[in-house]
C-alpha cells in the first residue's frame, strides 16, 4: 500500500481533503491524523473490522483497548450506559482537551474497539483537524497513537510515516502536536475517580475539580505484583532502539557520571546519545547531546520528549543516557513515559 502524506492547514481546512478522509473512515479504512496530544491512527469506532485493522497496522496486542474520539457531549451519552455527574464536571472544565474518561459502555461500541472490556475510553480532542475529521466520519473515531506498538508516540506526520509506511493509505499532516504526550486517563467506573495514566491534565487539576481522586496503584509500582488497570500501561512502551538509562541525583554528580560512562562506551567504539536539560547541555564532554528544553518549562520538555528519542534512533546511537526530570505537575507524565522508555533502568548517583 502506498502511504500518502497530505498537508492540511488547521486554520483553513481544505474541505476536499477532509471529505476524502471522512469517506475512508466511513468505509472502514484507516487515516492517521493530528491531535493536540500526539498523532492518532483513526478508524471507525463503531466498526469492529476497522478496529481490527488498527491493531494489525500497529502490531498492537488485541487486549489493549482503543480510545474513542468524539466531537460533542451527545455522542458521549449515546455510547455509555450512564453519564455520571463527574463526567459532566470534567467535560465542562477540560473538554475539548487532553483528558480521556473511562465509562461503562452500551451495545453501540463493539468489543473489538474496547479490547473485550465492558468499559470504553472516550476523549473529545481540541485540535481543529481532529474535530473536523470526527464530524466528517460517523462521529466516532477509535484512535491509538499512530506508532508501531512499543515505539515512541508520533508528534509529527513524518514520525507516523517512519513507523507505518506501507501499512496505511493516508496521513493528514497538520504540523507538530502542541502537547506531545498522550492524554490523562481517568476511570469513572469505580467509587473514587482514578488516574490510570498521567498526562497534561495533572492530578492537582483533577482534585480541584472533583475532590478525591486516586492514582491507580498499578501505575506507581514498578514490580509485576500490581497490574495497571489500563491494559496498555503494562507493556514496554515509548522506547527508542538504543538502550536508554536514566541517571538520577544531584546535578553535578549526574553530569560527572554520564561523562564517565559515555567516555568508557566511546572507547569501546559505541555511539552514545545524551538527553539533557538546556541548563546542563554544555557540560557534556563527549557523545551526541540533545537538549530537551529548560527545566523551568516542563511543557516544552513534554513536547520534545518523543521527538528527541526518535532523533537518537535516526542518529543510530547504541546507548542513551538521560538526565532525570522533576515529577511535579506535568512532570509526573514526563517521568512516567521516560521510565517506561528506559524499561525502568535508573542509575542513582
Ligand atoms: P493510546 O491510544 O495508544 O495512547 O493507548 C490508549 C490507552 O488507553 C492504553 O493504555 C489503554 O490500555 C487505555 N485504555 C483504553 N480503553 C480503556 C479502558 N476501557 N479501560 C482502561 N484503560 C483503557
Ligand atoms: Mg500509544
Coordinates of C-alpha atoms and ligand atoms in Angstrom, one line a residue:
X1 CA 0.0 0.0 0.0
X2 CA 1.3 3.5 -0.9
X3 CA 1.2 5.9 2.1
X4 CA 0.4 9.4 1.1
X5 CA 1.0 12.4 3.4
X6 CA -1.4 15.3 2.7
X7 CA -0.8 18.7 4.4
X8 CA -3.9 20.2 6.0
X9 CA -3.9 23.7 7.5
X10 CA -5.8 23.7 10.8
X11 CA -6.7 27.4 10.3
X12 CA -8.1 26.8 6.8
X13 CA -9.1 23.2 6.5
X14 CA -9.3 22.0 2.9
X15 CA -12.8 20.6 2.6
X16 CA -11.9 18.3 -0.3
X17 CA -9.1 16.6 1.7
X18 CA -11.4 16.4 4.8
X19 CA -14.2 14.8 2.8
X20 CA -11.8 12.2 1.3
X21 CA -10.5 11.3 4.7
X22 CA -14.1 11.1 6.1
X23 CA -15.1 8.7 3.3
X24 CA -12.1 6.4 4.0
X25 CA -13.2 6.2 7.7
X26 CA -16.9 5.7 6.9
X27 CA -15.9 2.9 4.5
X28 CA -13.9 1.1 7.3
X29 CA -10.4 2.3 6.3
X30 CA -7.7 4.0 8.4
X31 CA -6.4 7.6 8.4
X32 CA -3.6 9.0 10.6
X33 CA -4.4 12.5 11.8
X34 CA -3.0 15.2 14.2
X35 CA -4.4 15.8 17.7
X36 CA -3.1 18.2 20.3
X37 CA -1.6 15.3 22.3
X38 CA 0.1 13.0 19.6
X39 CA -0.8 11.8 16.1
X40 CA -3.6 9.2 16.1
X41 CA -4.3 6.2 13.9
X42 CA -8.0 6.5 13.2
X43 CA -10.7 4.0 12.3
X44 CA -14.5 4.0 12.7
X45 CA -15.0 3.1 16.4
X46 CA -18.5 1.6 15.6
X47 CA -17.0 -0.8 13.1
X48 CA -15.4 -4.0 14.5
X49 CA -13.3 -4.6 11.4
X50 CA -11.9 -1.1 11.4
X51 CA -10.7 -1.6 14.9
X52 CA -9.1 -4.9 14.0
X53 CA -7.3 -3.1 11.1
X54 CA -5.9 -0.7 13.7
X55 CA -4.4 -3.5 15.8
X56 CA -2.9 -5.1 12.7
X57 CA -1.3 -1.9 11.4
X58 CA 0.3 -1.1 14.7
X59 CA 1.2 -4.6 15.7
X60 CA -0.8 -3.8 18.9
X61 CA -1.8 -6.6 21.3
X62 CA -5.6 -7.1 20.9
X63 CA -6.3 -6.8 24.6
X64 CA -5.1 -3.2 24.6
X65 CA -8.3 -1.1 24.1
X66 CA -8.6 2.0 21.9
X67 CA -9.7 5.5 22.8
X68 CA -12.9 6.6 21.1
X69 CA -12.7 10.3 19.9
X70 CA -15.9 12.4 19.8
X71 CA -16.8 16.0 19.0
X72 CA -19.8 16.7 21.2
X73 CA -21.5 15.6 24.5
X74 CA -24.4 13.9 22.8
X75 CA -22.0 11.5 21.2
X76 CA -20.8 10.5 24.6
X77 CA -24.3 10.0 26.0
X78 CA -25.1 7.7 23.1
X79 CA -22.4 5.1 23.7
X80 CA -22.4 4.8 27.5
X81 CA -24.7 3.1 29.9
X82 CA -24.9 6.2 32.1
X83 CA -23.1 9.5 32.2
X84 CA -22.1 10.1 35.9
X85 CA -22.1 13.7 37.3
X86 CA -18.2 13.6 37.5
X87 CA -18.1 13.2 33.7
X88 CA -20.1 16.4 33.2
X89 CA -17.8 18.3 35.7
X90 CA -14.6 17.1 33.9
X91 CA -16.0 17.7 30.4
X92 CA -17.0 21.2 31.4
X93 CA -13.5 22.0 32.6
X94 CA -11.2 20.0 30.3
X95 CA -13.0 19.2 27.1
X96 CA -12.2 19.6 24.4
X97 CA -8.7 18.7 25.6
X98 CA -6.2 16.1 26.6
X99 CA -8.4 14.1 29.0
X100 CA -9.8 10.6 28.5
X101 CA -12.7 9.2 30.6
X102 CA -13.4 5.5 31.2
X103 CA -17.1 4.8 31.4
X104 CA -19.4 1.7 31.2
X105 CA -20.2 1.1 27.5
X106 CA -23.5 0.2 25.9
X107 CA -24.0 -2.0 22.9
X108 CA -23.1 0.5 20.2
X109 CA -19.3 0.2 20.7
X110 CA -18.1 -3.2 19.6
X111 CA -15.8 -5.3 21.9
X112 CA -13.1 -5.2 19.2
X113 CA -12.8 -1.4 20.0
X114 CA -12.6 -1.9 23.8
X115 CA -10.2 -4.9 23.8
X116 CA -13.0 -7.1 25.1
X117 CA -13.8 -4.8 28.1
X118 CA -17.3 -3.6 29.2
X119 CA -15.9 -0.1 29.6
X120 CA -15.0 2.4 26.9
X121 CA -12.3 5.2 26.9
X122 CA -13.7 8.5 25.4
X123 CA -12.0 11.7 24.6
X124 CA -13.0 15.0 22.9
X125 CA -9.9 16.4 21.3
X126 CA -9.4 20.2 20.8
X127 CA -7.3 20.1 17.7
X128 CA -9.2 21.7 14.8
X129 CA -8.3 19.0 12.2
X130 CA -9.2 16.2 14.6
X131 CA -12.6 17.8 15.4
X132 CA -13.4 18.4 11.7
X133 CA -12.4 14.8 10.9
X134 CA -14.6 13.3 13.6
X135 CA -17.6 15.4 12.2
X136 CA -16.8 14.1 8.7
X137 CA -16.8 10.5 9.9
X138 CA -19.5 8.5 11.8
X139 CA -18.8 10.8 14.7
X140 CA -16.7 8.2 16.5
X141 CA -13.1 7.7 15.7
X142 CA -11.1 4.9 17.5
X143 CA -7.5 6.1 17.6
X144 CA -4.5 4.9 19.4
X145 CA -1.2 6.7 18.9
X146 CA -0.1 6.3 15.3
X147 CA 3.2 4.5 16.1
X148 CA 4.2 0.8 15.8
X149 CA 3.4 -0.8 19.1
X150 CA 6.2 -0.1 21.6
X151 CA 7.8 2.8 19.8
X152 CA 7.7 6.4 20.9
X153 CA 4.4 8.1 20.1
X154 CA 4.5 10.3 16.9
X155 CA 4.3 14.1 17.4
X156 CA 4.8 14.9 13.7
X157 CA 3.4 13.4 10.4
X158 CA 7.0 12.3 9.5
X159 CA 7.1 10.1 12.6
X160 CA 3.9 8.3 11.5
X161 CA 5.4 7.7 8.1
X162 CA 8.6 6.3 9.7
X163 CA 6.5 3.6 11.5
X164 CA 3.5 3.0 9.3
X165 CA 4.8 3.5 5.8
X166 CA 3.1 0.9 3.5
X167 CA 0.6 -0.1 6.3
X168 CA -1.9 2.7 5.9
X169 CA -3.1 4.8 2.9
X170 CA -3.3 8.4 4.3
X171 CA -1.6 10.6 6.8
X172 CA -3.0 14.1 7.4
X173 CA -0.2 16.4 8.2
X174 CA -1.4 19.3 10.4
X175 CA 2.0 20.2 11.8
X176 CA 3.7 19.3 15.2
X177 CA 1.5 18.3 18.1
X178 CA 1.4 21.1 20.6
X179 CA 1.3 18.9 23.8
X180 CA 3.4 15.9 22.7
X181 CA 2.2 13.5 25.4
X182 CA -0.8 11.2 25.4
X183 CA -4.0 12.2 27.3
X184 CA -4.5 11.8 31.1
X185 CA -6.8 8.8 31.6
X186 CA -9.4 8.9 34.4
X187 CA -11.5 5.9 35.3
X188 CA -15.0 6.9 36.4
X189 CA -16.4 3.4 36.9
X190 CA -15.0 3.0 40.5
X191 CA -16.2 4.6 43.7
X192 CA -13.4 7.1 43.6
X193 CA -12.2 8.6 40.3
X194 CA -8.8 7.0 39.5
X195 CA -6.0 8.2 37.2
X196 CA -4.9 5.2 35.1
X197 CA -2.3 7.2 33.0
X198 CA -0.9 10.6 34.0
X199 CA -0.8 13.3 31.4
X200 CA -1.1 17.0 30.7
X201 CA -4.2 17.4 33.0
X202 CA -2.5 16.8 36.3
X203 CA -3.7 15.1 39.5
X204 CA -3.9 18.5 41.2
X205 CA -6.2 19.8 38.4
X206 CA -8.4 16.8 38.7
X207 CA -8.6 17.1 42.5
X208 CA -9.5 20.7 42.3
X209 CA -12.4 19.8 40.0
X210 CA -13.6 16.6 41.8
X211 CA -12.3 16.5 45.3
X212 CA -10.9 13.0 46.0
X213 CA -9.0 11.4 43.1
X214 CA -6.8 8.3 43.4
X215 CA -3.8 7.1 41.3
X216 CA -4.0 3.5 40.1
X217 CA -1.6 1.6 42.4
X218 CA -0.5 -0.5 39.4
X219 CA 0.8 2.7 37.8
X220 CA 3.3 3.5 40.6
X221 CA 4.5 0.0 41.3
X222 CA 7.4 -1.0 39.1
X223 CA 7.1 -4.6 40.1
X224 CA 4.8 -7.2 38.5
X225 CA 2.5 -7.7 41.5
X226 CA 0.2 -4.7 40.9
X227 CA -1.1 -4.8 37.4
X228 CA -2.1 -1.5 35.9
X229 CA -5.8 -1.1 35.1
X230 CA -5.2 0.5 31.7
X231 CA -4.0 -2.6 29.8
X232 CA -1.7 -0.5 27.7
X233 CA 0.3 0.6 30.7
X234 CA 1.7 -2.9 31.3
X235 CA 3.7 -3.1 28.1
X236 CA 7.2 -1.7 27.5
X237 CA 6.5 1.4 25.6
X238 CA 7.7 4.6 24.0
X239 CA 11.1 3.0 23.6
X240 CA 13.9 4.1 21.2
X241 CA 16.0 1.4 19.6
X242 CA 19.1 2.1 21.7
X243 CA 19.4 1.0 25.3
X244 CA 18.2 4.0 27.4
X245 CA 19.3 4.6 31.0
X246 CA 18.2 7.4 33.3
X247 CA 20.8 8.9 35.7
X248 CA 19.3 10.4 38.8
X249 CA 20.8 12.5 41.5
X250 CA 22.3 15.9 42.2
X251 CA 23.1 17.8 39.0
X252 CA 27.0 17.8 39.2
X253 CA 27.1 14.1 40.1
X254 CA 24.7 13.2 37.2
X255 CA 26.9 15.2 34.7
X256 CA 30.1 13.6 36.1
X257 CA 28.6 10.0 35.9
X258 CA 27.2 10.4 32.4
X259 CA 30.5 11.9 31.2
X260 CA 32.4 9.0 32.7
X261 CA 30.2 6.2 31.3
X262 CA 30.0 8.0 27.9
X263 CA 33.8 8.1 27.5
X264 CA 34.0 4.5 28.5
X265 CA 31.5 3.4 25.9
X266 CA 33.1 5.5 23.2
X267 CA 36.4 3.9 23.9
X268 CA 34.8 0.6 23.0
X269 CA 33.6 2.0 19.7
X270 CA 29.9 2.6 20.7
X271 CA 27.9 5.7 19.7
X272 CA 26.4 7.4 22.7
X273 CA 23.5 9.9 22.9
X274 CA 22.8 12.2 25.9
X275 CA 19.3 13.6 26.7
X276 CA 20.0 16.8 28.7
X277 CA 18.2 19.9 30.0
X278 CA 19.1 23.2 28.4
X279 CA 20.9 24.2 31.6
X280 CA 23.4 21.3 31.6
X281 CA 23.8 20.5 27.9
X282 CA 27.1 22.3 27.5
X283 CA 28.7 20.3 30.4
X284 CA 29.0 17.1 28.4
X285 CA 32.4 16.4 27.1
X286 CA 31.6 13.6 24.6
X287 CA 28.7 11.9 22.9
X288 CA 25.8 13.5 21.0
X289 CA 23.8 15.8 23.2
X290 CA 20.2 16.7 22.5
X291 CA 18.6 19.4 24.7
X292 CA 15.0 18.6 25.6
X293 CA 14.4 22.2 26.9
X294 CA 14.8 24.2 30.0
X295 CA 13.8 22.7 33.3
X296 CA 11.6 25.6 34.3
X297 CA 9.2 24.9 31.4
X298 CA 8.0 21.3 31.7
X299 CA 5.6 21.9 28.8
X300 CA 8.5 22.3 26.4
X301 CA 10.1 19.1 27.8
X302 CA 6.8 17.3 27.3
X303 CA 6.6 18.5 23.7
X304 CA 10.2 17.4 22.8
X305 CA 10.4 14.1 24.6
X306 CA 9.3 11.6 21.9
X307 CA 10.9 13.6 19.0
X308 CA 14.2 13.5 20.9
X309 CA 14.0 9.8 21.4
X310 CA 13.3 9.4 17.6
X311 CA 16.2 11.7 16.8
X312 CA 18.6 9.3 18.6
X313 CA 17.2 6.5 16.5
X314 CA 17.9 8.5 13.4
X315 CA 21.5 9.1 14.6
X316 CA 21.9 5.4 15.1
X317 CA 23.3 5.6 18.7
X318 CA 23.9 2.4 20.6
X319 CA 23.2 3.8 24.1
X320 CA 21.4 6.8 25.5
X321 CA 21.8 8.4 28.9
X322 CA 19.1 10.7 30.1
X323 CA 19.0 13.2 32.9
X324 CA 16.1 12.8 35.3
X325 CA 13.4 15.5 35.4
X326 CA 11.0 16.9 38.1
X327 CA 8.0 14.7 38.7
X328 CA 5.8 17.5 39.8
X329 CA 2.7 18.6 37.7
X330 CA 3.1 17.6 34.1
X331 CA 6.5 16.1 35.2
X332 CA 4.6 13.1 36.5
X333 CA 3.6 12.3 33.0
X334 CA 7.0 13.0 31.6
X335 CA 8.8 10.8 34.1
X336 CA 6.1 8.0 33.6
X337 CA 6.9 7.9 29.8
X338 CA 10.7 8.3 30.2
X339 CA 10.8 5.5 32.8
X340 CA 8.8 3.2 30.5
X341 CA 11.0 4.1 27.6
X342 CA 14.0 3.1 29.7
X343 CA 12.4 -0.1 30.9
X344 CA 12.8 1.4 34.4
X345 CA 16.6 1.3 34.3
X346 CA 17.6 4.1 36.7
X347 CA 21.1 4.7 38.0
X348 CA 21.2 6.6 41.3
X349 CA 24.3 8.7 41.8
Ligands
LIG1 P1 -3.0 5.0 23.2 O1 -4.3 5.4 22.5 O2 -2.0 4.3 22.3 O3 -2.5 6.2 23.9 O4 -3.5 4.0 24.3 C1 -4.7 4.1 24.9 C2 -4.6 3.8 26.4 O5 -5.9 3.8 27.0 C3 -4.0 2.4 26.7 O6 -3.1 2.5 27.8 C4 -5.2 1.6 27.0 O7 -4.9 0.5 27.8 C5 -6.1 2.6 27.8 N1 -7.5 2.3 27.7 C6 -8.3 2.4 26.6 N2 -9.5 1.9 26.9 C7 -9.5 1.5 28.2 C8 -10.5 1.0 29.1 N3 -11.7 0.7 28.8 N4 -10.1 0.7 30.4 C9 -8.8 1.0 30.8 N5 -7.9 1.5 30.0 C10 -8.2 1.8 28.7
LIG2 MG1 0.2 4.5 22.3

